[in-house]
Amino acid sequence: MSVTVTCDNGIALVTIDNPPVNAASHSVRLGLEQALRQTEADDTVNAVVLHCMGRTFIAGADVKEFGQPPQDPALPDLLLQIEGASKPWVAAIHGSALGGGLETALCCHYRLAAAEAKLGLPEVQLGLLPGAGGTVRLPRLIAAERALNMISTGKPVSAQLALQDGLIDKIAAGDLLHDAVQFARSIVGKALPPTLLSRPAIKPKDTAAFEAELSKIAQKAGAQDAPKAIIQAIQNALDLPPDAALTAERRAFQILRSHPQSAAMRHVFFAERNTTKIDRLKDVAPRKISTVGVIGGGTMGAGIAAACLLSGFAVTLIERDQNAANQGAARVKATLDGSLKRGMISPAKHTHLLAALSAGADYTMLADADLVIEAVFEDLGVKQQVFKHVEAVVRPDTILATNTSYLDVNSIADATGDPSRVIGLHFFSPAHIMKLLEVVVPTAVSDAVLATAISLAKSLRKIVVLSGVCDGFIANRIMSAYRRECEYMLEDGALPWDIDTAMTEFGLPMGIFQMQDLAGLDISWAMRKRQAATRDPSLRYVDIGDKLCEQGHLGRKTGRGYYRYEDGKTARPDPEVEALILAESKRKGITRQGFAAAEIMARILSAMQTEGQRILDEGIAHNAADIDVAMINAYGFPRWRGGPMYMADTQARLGKDTA
Ligand code: T1G
């Protein structure tokens, strides 16, 4: 039974129990409709408290139902019924009230939240807009500027900010349900507050600033339709009668729900949650991790240490000497200072986290570590040596994790006394911000170690993709493939700025040549030199990047790479680079051709998809969706396109349909 009703001395408790997140599935909607009828008919009921079992309030419509024919009662219709109830409904919110969950709470007459609760309308992240009245009711409860921000970003707000905005009436002081029942008793006999639909929309204070914000959202949306629909819906809420705005919202929702962009984003939503559901771990319990050792206090090591501290782990940072350890600790502190400055952690938490960090050069400091991550110089011998030092001081069950970005994790594991305890944890820089964590699975790793590594990654709020052992694992291997293709196109006739523009117009955050200039051309140069000995001589090789490095042009850090950076950051096309490229084409006897943006992207996507298929064929990735997840979360492949493999699959299906 998804919804039950109990009565406690005049207060009806409507309880939703629909694991895992109390999504507003068809059974829940039927149950709520029944609960409304029952409480309206029962003269002993004076007020209603709506709450949920488990870890969260309603987390939204059931996204799994979107691909199916709609079933009555539709959420918008049900919410109108609740809003029209003759007795007050009080929403008791814990966990997250998201999407249709918050829209349900908006149709209750009052809203209480637990202190740690979050409230949001994340539909835009599914290529949708709130479709159950959220765009019309929210600007009637809180300022238009705040409503626009919540709906256009999809980011949830804390209970504290919700109270400040007027989104909720109260934050529970103690037990949420107890406080909600007490609150309900306190309003019995009082006149019902006017429904949100009967209130005027709260107009923006500064119309010009509001219009400017709308333009900024439209501009940022690019080819995405949901943000533009959200802008229109908010304007409707401000300008149209509520019924007309509701009708327009529902129409827009139905159009978006059937749009390929939403289908792609729903694919990503579920793909990101399925990456670690593998048979070998079905009945394997992860070990408890409390203390993490990090070897290496450079950029990556400090970022990893900060990520672990921010997720509540104690961290022991080890460097080659105390001075280096202190520098590493200072890097970690700088990251935590940034989190404090951005209001992501409180001053008290900042102090507490720093107290959980110890830094030194003595490996015996790792004696209590449950898991040790090495983030030292990318050299196989150095890493093998580090793990020998670690093994000598830690417990036999301590897990050894390497952060290598391309070395053979099996070779690192095999150099230890117990390869079953070794795993790869490939963080992307900056490690405390980037969502993707590639868990690299060596041959000998035990199920318990793998399960524990995944559990740690999830505790760090990372999106995990499992990878087999190969050069570059998944994301970097695919990036190398399309970087090569882009270099071929330079010789064939394109210029770096042509290619980068095509990539950003497609929806990637940055073109490959600007990205390399930002990272430093010497990184891929070192990789090409490393691979030179084993490079297939029949494979085409482009010397342009090497020539730039040989001239000392390593990218933004030297003021010149593929672009010039007169002001140290703005990338400007460099005529000398163009001359170098033309000379290379001539030297190789290539007749240069023009490239349209579509052709550039076709070649890039083909390179991604071809390498992705190889990765699948070699068993490096479990499935194509994992490759999409990796490319979206490592290199910003646009979510609303689903990922390179999703695009290939969709194009294949469309090809079949149109064949
Ligand atoms: N529908 C169906 N399943 C859902 C779901 C949803 N809305 N949200 C989560 N799940 C499943 C998820 O697939 C996973 O399943 C399990 O719950 C745990 O999720 C009308 C139209 C709530 C913050 O976008 O943000 O309302 O893998 O791993 O990290 O206007 O889930 O266990 O089988 O993410 O603790 C709007 C999406 C929908 C919220 C919990 N709502 N969910 O995070 O767990 S559209 C959302 C989340 C809508 C209205 C519109 C998070 C969470 P499984 P999880 P978590």
XYZ file of C-alpha atoms and ligand atoms in Angstrom:
714
model
C 0.000 0.000 0.000
C 1.750 3.237 -1.108
C -0.484 5.624 0.862
C -2.102 5.081 4.255
C -4.264 7.321 6.422
C -4.344 7.224 10.199
C -6.053 9.660 12.539
C -4.719 11.033 15.783
C -7.295 13.047 17.713
C -8.538 15.136 14.803
C -5.302 15.184 12.845
C -5.135 12.813 9.831
C -1.693 11.482 9.012
C -1.371 10.718 5.277
C 1.728 8.570 4.903
C 3.409 7.771 1.570
C 5.611 4.687 1.521
C 6.944 4.122 -1.998
C 10.646 3.172 -1.837
C 13.268 4.139 -2.769
C 12.398 7.852 -3.032
C 8.605 8.068 -2.688
C 8.249 9.040 -6.356
C 4.722 10.156 -7.231
C 3.988 6.940 -9.109
C 0.504 6.014 -10.265
C -0.149 4.033 -7.073
C 0.851 7.038 -4.972
C -1.404 9.372 -6.948
C -4.339 6.957 -6.582
C -3.592 6.647 -2.868
C -3.465 10.404 -2.363
C -6.716 10.864 -4.255
C -8.330 8.273 -1.981
C -6.775 9.894 1.114
C -8.201 13.258 0.089
C -11.687 11.809 -0.372
C -11.433 10.023 2.993
C -10.221 13.027 4.999
C -12.754 15.350 3.381
C -15.595 12.969 4.245
C -14.484 12.305 7.814
C -15.990 14.930 10.154
C -13.562 13.971 12.921
C -10.636 15.158 10.763
C -9.764 18.841 11.289
C -6.375 18.958 9.526
C -4.080 16.701 7.513
C -0.326 16.112 7.767
C 1.304 14.679 4.610
C 4.605 12.928 5.184
C 6.723 10.122 3.749
C 8.436 7.052 5.113
C 12.084 6.280 4.362
C 14.816 8.738 3.543
C 12.972 11.441 1.686
C 9.776 13.316 0.925
C 8.400 12.869 -2.604
C 11.404 13.103 -4.939
C 9.301 13.902 -7.971
C 7.162 12.241 -10.575
C 8.216 8.693 -11.329
C 10.665 9.181 -14.178
C 10.268 5.494 -15.071
C 6.637 6.224 -16.024
C 7.504 8.880 -18.605
C 7.893 6.450 -21.454
C 4.465 4.905 -20.711
C 0.929 6.169 -21.483
C -0.164 8.625 -18.776
C -2.486 7.207 -16.100
C -5.111 9.205 -14.168
C -5.119 10.932 -11.885
C -2.528 13.070 -13.590
C -0.430 14.868 -10.996
C -1.554 18.387 -12.014
C -5.217 17.387 -11.606
C -4.614 15.652 -8.284
C -2.782 18.689 -6.940
C -5.682 20.973 -7.870
C -7.927 18.686 -5.784
C -5.590 18.852 -2.764
C -5.301 22.605 -3.136
C -9.100 22.800 -3.067
C -9.435 20.735 0.125
C -11.756 22.200 2.774
C -9.336 21.220 5.553
C -5.722 22.390 5.865
C -2.978 20.105 4.543
C 0.482 20.454 6.130
C 3.454 19.008 4.203
C 6.158 17.594 6.481
C 9.315 17.587 4.347
C 12.478 15.617 5.050
C 15.217 14.522 2.686
C 14.365 16.132 -0.634
C 11.118 17.599 -1.952
C 11.915 17.677 -5.648
C 9.948 18.273 -8.834
C 6.430 16.948 -8.415
C 7.260 16.502 -4.730
C 7.745 20.215 -4.207
C 4.759 20.900 -6.455
C 2.697 18.691 -4.155
C 3.963 20.611 -1.130
C 3.032 23.886 -2.881
C -0.568 22.649 -3.084
C -0.630 21.942 0.634
C -1.678 24.940 2.706
C 1.457 24.895 4.861
C 4.970 23.505 4.553
C 7.323 22.418 7.350
C 10.795 21.085 6.702
C 13.464 19.279 8.655
C 16.649 21.328 9.054
C 18.615 19.196 6.588
C 15.859 19.043 3.969
C 16.339 20.270 0.421
C 13.659 21.644 -1.887
C 13.976 22.008 -5.643
C 12.495 21.855 -9.117
C 15.199 19.934 -11.054
C 13.062 19.171 -14.111
C 15.372 21.186 -16.381
C 18.026 18.543 -15.720
C 15.715 16.045 -17.405
C 15.014 18.331 -20.354
C 11.647 19.283 -18.859
C 9.990 22.062 -16.919
C 7.852 21.643 -13.791
C 4.638 20.176 -15.225
C 2.332 20.124 -12.198
C 1.879 23.819 -11.625
C 5.307 24.635 -10.244
C 6.025 27.427 -12.719
C 2.709 29.114 -11.868
C 2.511 28.605 -8.103
C 6.148 29.224 -7.155
C 6.227 32.891 -8.350
C 3.042 33.391 -6.297
C 4.804 32.288 -3.135
C 8.360 33.580 -3.533
C 9.984 36.403 -5.471
C 10.039 35.967 -9.239
C 13.830 36.270 -9.267
C 14.176 33.388 -6.817
C 11.559 31.293 -8.613
C 13.345 31.805 -11.927
C 16.669 30.833 -10.403
C 15.301 27.650 -8.802
C 13.498 26.490 -11.940
C 16.105 27.490 -14.540
C 19.058 26.003 -12.644
C 17.182 23.046 -11.174
C 19.364 23.406 -8.088
C 17.676 22.596 -4.762
C 17.749 25.071 -1.882
C 18.346 24.332 1.784
C 15.535 24.490 4.316
C 17.136 27.644 5.711
C 17.093 29.413 2.335
C 13.583 28.104 1.697
C 12.417 29.684 4.959
C 14.173 32.928 4.064
C 12.461 32.963 0.665
C 9.068 32.176 2.172
C 8.920 28.772 0.438
C 8.252 27.030 3.759
C 6.504 28.190 6.903
C 8.745 26.612 9.528
C 11.836 24.506 10.116
C 11.155 21.703 12.584
C 12.904 22.299 15.880
C 12.912 18.624 16.816
C 11.082 15.616 15.462
C 9.581 16.669 12.122
C 6.407 14.627 12.353
C 5.772 15.684 15.940
C 6.281 19.342 15.032
C 4.052 18.996 11.970
C 1.208 17.492 13.991
C 1.588 20.216 16.622
C 1.577 22.842 13.862
C -1.550 21.268 12.355
C -3.288 21.424 15.725
C -2.341 25.079 16.041
C -4.162 26.023 12.819
C -7.353 24.048 13.429
C -10.342 26.377 13.280
C -8.345 29.155 11.552
C -9.343 30.362 8.079
C -7.490 28.572 5.313
C -4.735 30.688 3.692
C -5.611 31.752 0.133
C -4.499 29.180 -2.415
C -1.413 30.117 -4.387
C -3.403 30.238 -7.618
C -5.693 32.821 -6.083
C -2.758 35.074 -5.224
C -1.154 37.537 -7.635
C 2.258 36.684 -8.947
C 5.060 38.458 -7.082
C 6.476 40.724 -9.772
C 10.256 41.193 -10.093
C 11.585 44.186 -8.146
C 13.861 45.272 -10.980
C 12.248 44.526 -14.328
C 15.313 45.402 -16.350
C 17.535 43.102 -14.280
C 14.926 40.358 -14.536
C 14.707 40.713 -18.308
C 18.505 40.645 -18.474
C 18.507 37.398 -16.493
C 15.954 35.892 -18.860
C 18.152 36.820 -21.830
C 21.197 35.329 -20.128
C 19.357 32.033 -19.564
C 18.168 31.973 -23.177
C 21.668 32.690 -24.428
C 23.212 29.988 -22.214
C 20.571 27.480 -23.312
C 22.003 27.295 -26.820
C 20.104 24.537 -28.601
C 18.393 23.310 -25.442
C 14.620 23.713 -25.450
C 13.718 23.260 -21.775
C 15.346 26.492 -20.504
C 13.529 28.481 -23.202
C 10.226 26.847 -22.262
C 10.925 27.736 -18.625
C 11.453 31.389 -19.537
C 8.119 31.430 -21.358
C 6.367 29.664 -18.478
C 7.641 32.164 -15.905
C 6.570 35.044 -18.133
C 3.140 33.410 -18.477
C 2.933 33.096 -14.692
C 3.617 36.804 -14.361
C 1.446 37.999 -17.243
C -1.424 35.545 -17.748
C -4.372 34.525 -15.553
C -3.351 31.420 -13.538
C -5.597 29.017 -15.432
C -4.171 30.105 -18.775
C -0.640 29.859 -17.399
C -1.358 26.346 -16.085
C -2.736 25.235 -19.450
C 0.296 26.638 -21.234
C 2.658 24.966 -18.744
C 1.029 21.577 -19.220
C 1.220 21.880 -22.999
C 4.866 22.860 -22.836
C 5.580 19.940 -20.490
C 3.941 17.448 -22.830
C 5.933 18.775 -25.771
C 9.214 18.588 -23.850
C 8.483 15.120 -22.437
C 8.207 13.720 -25.974
C 11.294 15.667 -27.142
C 14.511 13.799 -27.984
C 16.465 16.068 -25.603
C 14.439 14.866 -22.614
C 14.732 11.251 -23.729
C 18.497 11.703 -23.878
C 18.666 13.302 -20.431
C 16.495 10.575 -18.916
C 18.885 8.049 -20.467
C 21.757 9.791 -18.685
C 19.810 9.993 -15.407
C 19.390 6.228 -15.229
C 22.754 5.437 -16.845
C 24.560 7.350 -14.072
C 22.735 5.227 -11.495
C 23.381 1.927 -13.179
C 27.157 2.040 -13.631
C 27.961 -0.011 -10.524
C 25.188 -2.606 -10.708
C 27.349 -5.591 -11.606
C 26.655 -9.253 -10.798
C 29.974 -9.935 -9.042
C 29.078 -7.448 -6.320
C 25.464 -8.573 -5.786
C 25.998 -9.991 -2.295
C 29.255 -8.256 -1.412
C 29.271 -5.847 1.531
C 31.753 -2.969 1.372
C 34.126 -2.523 4.278
C 33.827 0.540 6.535
C 36.231 3.343 5.641
C 36.974 6.048 8.195
C 40.600 7.042 7.656
C 42.120 7.616 4.230
C 45.831 7.953 3.549
C 46.931 10.078 0.602
C 50.474 9.802 -0.682
C 51.504 12.921 -2.579
C 50.425 16.454 -1.738
C 50.557 17.926 -5.233
C 47.516 19.213 -7.110
C 45.877 15.812 -7.417
C 46.837 14.518 -3.970
C 45.675 17.694 -2.251
C 42.433 17.666 -4.281
C 41.788 14.051 -3.301
C 42.569 14.803 0.334
C 40.158 17.751 0.277
C 37.447 15.635 -1.340
C 37.835 13.006 1.390
C 37.811 15.584 4.189
C 34.694 17.267 2.752
C 32.964 13.877 2.803
C 33.765 13.291 6.454
C 36.872 11.092 6.292
C 39.994 11.613 8.388
C 42.993 12.105 6.098
C 46.684 11.431 6.566
C 48.735 13.168 3.880
C 52.216 11.799 3.303
C 54.961 13.521 1.333
C 58.690 12.932 0.837
C 59.612 15.341 3.633
C 57.877 17.529 6.203
C 58.312 20.671 4.138
C 56.563 19.081 1.151
C 53.912 17.687 3.510
C 53.289 21.169 4.900
C 52.974 22.532 1.361
C 50.507 19.780 0.555
C 48.507 20.542 3.678
C 48.484 24.206 2.706
C 47.013 23.264 -0.682
C 44.290 21.277 1.078
C 43.577 24.196 3.414
C 43.327 26.558 0.450
C 40.673 24.314 -1.076
C 38.702 24.177 2.183
C 39.058 27.956 2.520
C 37.446 28.215 -0.918
C 34.538 26.007 0.173
C 34.134 28.204 3.262
C 34.227 31.385 1.198
C 31.544 30.053 -1.142
C 29.339 29.194 1.841
C 29.493 25.480 1.083
C 30.762 24.725 4.604
C 30.293 26.587 7.869
C 33.242 28.060 9.810
C 32.756 25.361 12.433
C 32.853 22.635 9.767
C 35.941 24.252 8.207
C 37.720 24.043 11.554
C 36.536 20.491 12.116
C 37.723 19.337 8.683
C 41.165 20.847 9.121
C 41.451 19.076 12.458
C 40.823 15.792 10.622
C 43.904 16.324 8.434
C 47.378 15.248 9.448
C 50.412 15.663 7.194
C 53.945 14.344 7.466
C 56.730 12.309 5.911
C 56.579 9.289 8.188
C 54.776 6.377 6.594
C 53.981 4.908 10.013
C 51.385 7.683 10.268
C 49.347 5.469 7.919
C 49.055 2.652 10.473
C 45.305 3.305 11.008
C 44.447 3.969 7.386
C 41.602 1.861 5.983
C 42.488 2.852 2.428
C 45.552 4.582 0.996
C 45.494 6.488 -2.314
C 48.789 7.220 -4.057
C 48.922 10.318 -6.202
C 52.658 10.539 -6.826
C 54.656 11.118 -10.000
C 53.348 9.152 -13.001
C 56.180 6.634 -13.073
C 55.595 2.910 -12.656
C 58.716 2.315 -10.589
C 57.970 5.201 -8.239
C 54.425 3.953 -7.670
C 55.538 0.397 -7.076
C 58.082 1.638 -4.534
C 55.481 3.776 -2.761
C 53.175 0.809 -2.340
C 56.046 -1.271 -0.910
C 56.567 1.416 1.776
C 52.832 1.540 2.443
C 52.424 -2.235 2.698
C 55.143 -2.327 5.345
C 53.155 -0.111 7.749
C 49.434 -0.678 7.131
C 47.070 -3.459 8.179
C 46.732 -6.521 5.918
C 43.153 -5.441 5.053
C 44.064 -1.862 4.161
C 43.174 -1.142 0.559
C 45.840 0.279 -1.767
C 44.466 2.600 -4.474
C 46.416 4.200 -7.281
C 45.325 7.440 -8.919
C 47.360 6.776 -12.046
C 45.785 8.202 -15.185
C 47.281 5.737 -17.621
C 49.826 3.341 -16.106
C 49.074 -0.375 -15.981
C 47.289 -0.964 -12.669
C 47.974 -4.701 -12.939
C 51.726 -3.985 -12.966
C 51.318 -1.820 -9.881
C 49.229 -4.518 -8.151
C 51.566 -7.354 -9.088
C 54.488 -5.534 -7.445
C 52.733 -5.721 -4.054
C 52.643 -8.641 -1.676
C 48.876 -8.958 -2.137
C 47.476 -7.796 -5.533
C 43.913 -8.537 -4.372
C 44.003 -5.372 -2.242
C 44.948 -3.007 -5.112
C 42.429 -0.905 -7.062
C 42.587 2.095 -9.404
C 40.797 5.303 -8.403
C 41.252 7.687 -11.323
C 40.140 11.142 -10.185
C 39.791 14.019 -12.629
C 41.291 17.372 -11.710
C 40.172 19.276 -9.712
C 39.513 16.128 -7.697
C 37.186 17.766 -5.162
C 34.958 19.176 -7.929
C 34.941 16.814 -10.946
C 32.054 14.326 -10.616
C 33.571 11.440 -12.558
C 35.685 8.835 -10.813
C 36.907 5.935 -12.948
C 37.291 2.868 -10.744
C 39.921 0.828 -12.578
C 39.458 -2.892 -11.942
C 42.704 -4.926 -12.049
C 42.636 -8.669 -12.637
C 43.416 -9.777 -9.086
C 41.297 -7.333 -7.077
C 38.937 -8.954 -4.587
C 35.170 -8.349 -4.715
C 35.281 -6.792 -1.226
C 37.980 -4.308 -2.237
C 36.071 -3.376 -5.402
C 32.814 -2.949 -3.473
C 34.583 -0.816 -0.862
C 36.229 1.399 -3.496
C 32.828 2.007 -5.115
C 31.278 2.744 -1.729
C 34.040 5.267 -0.987
C 33.498 6.908 -4.379
C 29.771 7.248 -3.701
C 30.527 8.700 -0.256
C 32.568 11.301 -2.133
C 29.380 11.999 -4.203
C 31.247 10.881 -7.312
C 29.691 9.340 -10.390
C 31.498 6.035 -10.783
C 32.390 4.363 -14.064
C 34.100 0.984 -13.886
C 37.013 0.555 -16.290
C 39.252 -2.304 -17.244
C 43.021 -1.780 -17.418
C 44.203 -0.046 -20.600
C 46.062 3.118 -21.606
C 43.840 6.025 -20.686
C 41.017 3.815 -19.337
C 37.761 5.169 -20.857
C 37.406 8.966 -20.912
C 41.040 9.871 -21.633
C 41.368 7.088 -24.189
C 38.392 8.440 -26.113
C 39.644 11.992 -25.731
C 43.005 10.938 -27.220
C 41.152 9.386 -30.158
C 39.201 12.510 -31.061
C 42.195 14.730 -30.355
C 44.094 12.730 -32.984
C 41.179 13.142 -35.413
C 41.197 16.896 -34.827
C 44.940 17.016 -35.508
C 44.365 15.122 -38.769
C 41.772 17.760 -39.698
C 44.376 20.501 -39.113
C 46.544 18.930 -41.795
C 43.514 18.267 -44.005
C 42.379 21.884 -44.070
C 40.764 23.039 -40.836
C 42.272 25.513 -38.367
C 42.188 25.154 -34.560
C 39.591 27.923 -34.197
C 37.341 26.291 -36.826
C 37.362 23.037 -34.892
C 36.979 24.609 -31.460
C 34.045 26.722 -32.638
C 32.312 23.673 -34.106
C 32.783 21.824 -30.815
C 31.397 24.600 -28.617
C 28.451 25.138 -30.980
C 27.737 21.403 -30.616
C 27.513 21.941 -26.876
C 30.937 20.922 -25.587
C 32.242 23.356 -22.954
C 35.520 23.981 -24.767
C 37.216 23.103 -28.032
C 39.995 20.523 -27.982
C 42.743 22.998 -28.880
C 41.751 25.553 -26.261
C 41.481 22.686 -23.789
C 45.007 21.498 -24.607
C 46.354 25.038 -24.329
C 44.690 25.255 -20.911
C 46.064 21.904 -19.675
C 49.490 22.489 -21.241
C 50.622 21.054 -24.585
C 53.507 19.333 -22.838
C 51.113 16.777 -21.258
C 50.033 15.218 -24.544
C 53.571 15.756 -25.917
C 54.952 13.609 -23.056
C 52.283 10.995 -23.782
C 53.150 10.899 -27.485
C 56.846 10.536 -26.635
C 55.993 7.773 -24.144
C 54.016 5.941 -26.782
C 56.562 6.554 -29.570
C 58.365 3.276 -28.959
C 55.175 1.254 -29.342
C 53.430 3.488 -31.882
C 52.117 1.713 -34.977
C 54.251 3.192 -37.798
C 51.380 2.712 -40.227
C 49.266 5.092 -38.135
C 49.185 8.702 -39.383
C 51.209 11.000 -37.084
C 50.728 14.769 -36.874
C 53.785 16.785 -35.845
C 52.073 20.158 -35.323
C 51.711 19.826 -31.547
C 55.301 18.612 -31.188
C 56.578 21.558 -33.254
C 54.707 24.023 -31.049
C 56.229 22.396 -27.945
C 59.701 22.403 -29.503
C 59.263 26.196 -29.968
C 58.412 26.431 -26.271
C 54.779 27.237 -26.994
C 53.108 25.071 -24.338
C 49.758 26.814 -24.242
C 48.253 29.426 -21.966
C 51.026 29.050 -19.340
C 53.633 30.276 -21.860
C 51.334 32.792 -23.548
C 51.246 30.824 -26.802
C 50.093 27.400 -27.911
C 47.565 26.808 -30.627
C 46.359 30.318 -29.711
C 48.022 33.518 -28.489
C 47.140 34.739 -24.958
C 48.252 38.394 -24.883
C 46.324 38.998 -21.651
C 47.219 35.592 -20.261
C 43.729 34.153 -20.718
C 41.879 35.239 -23.878
C 42.559 32.826 -26.732
C 43.224 34.601 -30.013
C 43.974 32.884 -33.345
C 47.716 32.994 -34.055
C 48.755 33.673 -37.671
C 52.086 31.990 -37.017
C 50.274 28.811 -35.997
C 48.184 29.055 -39.148
C 51.391 29.405 -41.182
C 52.891 26.390 -39.408
C 49.790 24.302 -40.170
C 49.731 25.325 -43.834
C 53.452 24.484 -44.116
C 52.823 21.048 -42.568
C 50.032 20.307 -45.055
C 52.348 21.358 -47.882
C 55.258 19.318 -46.509
C 53.032 16.245 -46.474
C 51.614 16.987 -49.888
C 48.084 17.368 -48.571
C 45.713 19.562 -50.591
C 43.820 21.442 -47.957
C 39.986 21.395 -48.060
C 37.330 23.494 -46.372
C 35.467 22.058 -43.369
C 31.884 22.841 -42.385
C 31.125 22.642 -38.669
C 28.837 19.647 -39.258
C 31.634 17.778 -40.990
C 34.063 18.571 -38.188
C 31.621 17.234 -35.591
C 30.812 14.186 -37.717
C 34.483 13.230 -37.730
C 34.878 13.896 -34.023
C 31.776 11.871 -33.114
C 32.880 9.066 -35.374
C 36.270 8.966 -33.649
C 34.563 8.893 -30.227
C 32.147 6.165 -31.262
C 34.793 4.025 -32.971
C 37.068 4.135 -29.925
C 34.051 3.571 -27.708
C 33.181 0.438 -29.642
C 36.769 -0.810 -29.282
C 36.541 -0.182 -25.535
C 33.351 -2.252 -25.447
C 34.821 -5.018 -27.620
C 37.857 -5.244 -25.317
C 35.634 -5.457 -22.257
C 37.130 -2.281 -20.780
C 33.653 -0.792 -20.267
C 30.672 -2.850 -19.140
C 28.235 -1.169 -21.515
C 27.819 1.708 -23.946
C 25.876 3.809 -21.421
C 28.914 3.803 -19.099
C 30.935 5.387 -21.897
C 28.281 8.103 -22.236
C 28.439 8.717 -18.483
C 32.232 8.986 -18.622
C 32.282 11.456 -21.521
C 29.503 13.611 -20.045
C 31.104 13.819 -16.611
C 34.762 14.046 -17.642
C 34.657 16.160 -20.797
C 31.286 17.885 -20.658
C 29.648 16.049 -23.530
C 26.216 17.717 -23.576
C 23.770 15.732 -21.427
C 20.858 16.736 -23.688
C 22.496 14.750 -26.474
C 22.787 11.624 -24.304
C 26.433 10.823 -25.010
C 28.433 9.648 -28.046
C 27.251 6.036 -27.855
C 23.619 7.058 -27.269
C 23.846 9.258 -30.373
C 25.237 6.370 -32.403
C 22.470 4.094 -31.164
C 19.766 6.687 -31.834
C 21.103 7.445 -35.301
C 21.217 3.702 -36.019
C 17.634 3.304 -34.814
C 16.495 6.326 -36.808
C 18.374 4.981 -39.807
C 16.506 1.697 -39.467
C 13.179 3.508 -39.044
C 13.781 5.720 -42.071
C 15.356 2.915 -44.152
N 11.640 8.625 -10.444
C 11.964 7.322 -10.448
N 13.054 6.805 -9.817
C 13.827 7.671 -9.155
C 13.564 9.062 -9.105
C 12.402 9.528 -9.782
N 12.051 10.798 -9.770
N 14.550 9.649 -8.374
C 15.382 8.668 -7.984
N 14.960 7.482 -8.449
C 15.586 6.183 -8.211
C 16.959 6.076 -8.847
O 16.843 5.695 -10.202
C 17.593 5.013 -7.978
O 17.026 3.769 -8.388
C 17.032 5.298 -6.585
O 15.822 6.058 -6.813
C 17.959 6.089 -5.716
O 18.326 7.262 -6.488
C 5.722 16.586 -12.556
C 7.718 15.931 -14.204
C 16.091 11.987 -4.798
C 18.203 13.317 -4.554
O 14.573 14.801 -10.959
O 17.707 13.775 -7.539
O 8.817 15.564 -10.997
O 19.215 2.650 -8.937
O 20.802 6.870 -6.496
O 21.779 9.652 -4.463
O 6.947 18.542 -12.589
O 17.532 10.389 -6.738
O 18.124 2.270 -6.712
O 17.066 1.340 -8.813
O 19.818 9.134 -7.054
O 20.130 9.276 -2.523
C 11.910 15.376 -10.776
C 15.688 12.854 -9.247
C 11.299 14.335 -11.607
C 14.721 13.897 -8.758
C 18.181 10.851 -4.121
N 12.715 14.794 -9.738
N 16.280 12.102 -8.165
O 19.545 10.760 -4.448
O 19.698 8.245 -4.700
S 10.347 14.995 -12.941
C 14.013 14.527 -9.928
C 17.302 12.633 -7.415
C 9.038 15.722 -12.148
C 7.053 17.189 -12.220
C 8.185 16.614 -12.991
C 17.934 11.701 -6.432
C 17.576 11.982 -4.981
P 17.906 2.411 -8.197
P 19.770 7.898 -6.260
P 20.373 9.477 -3.961
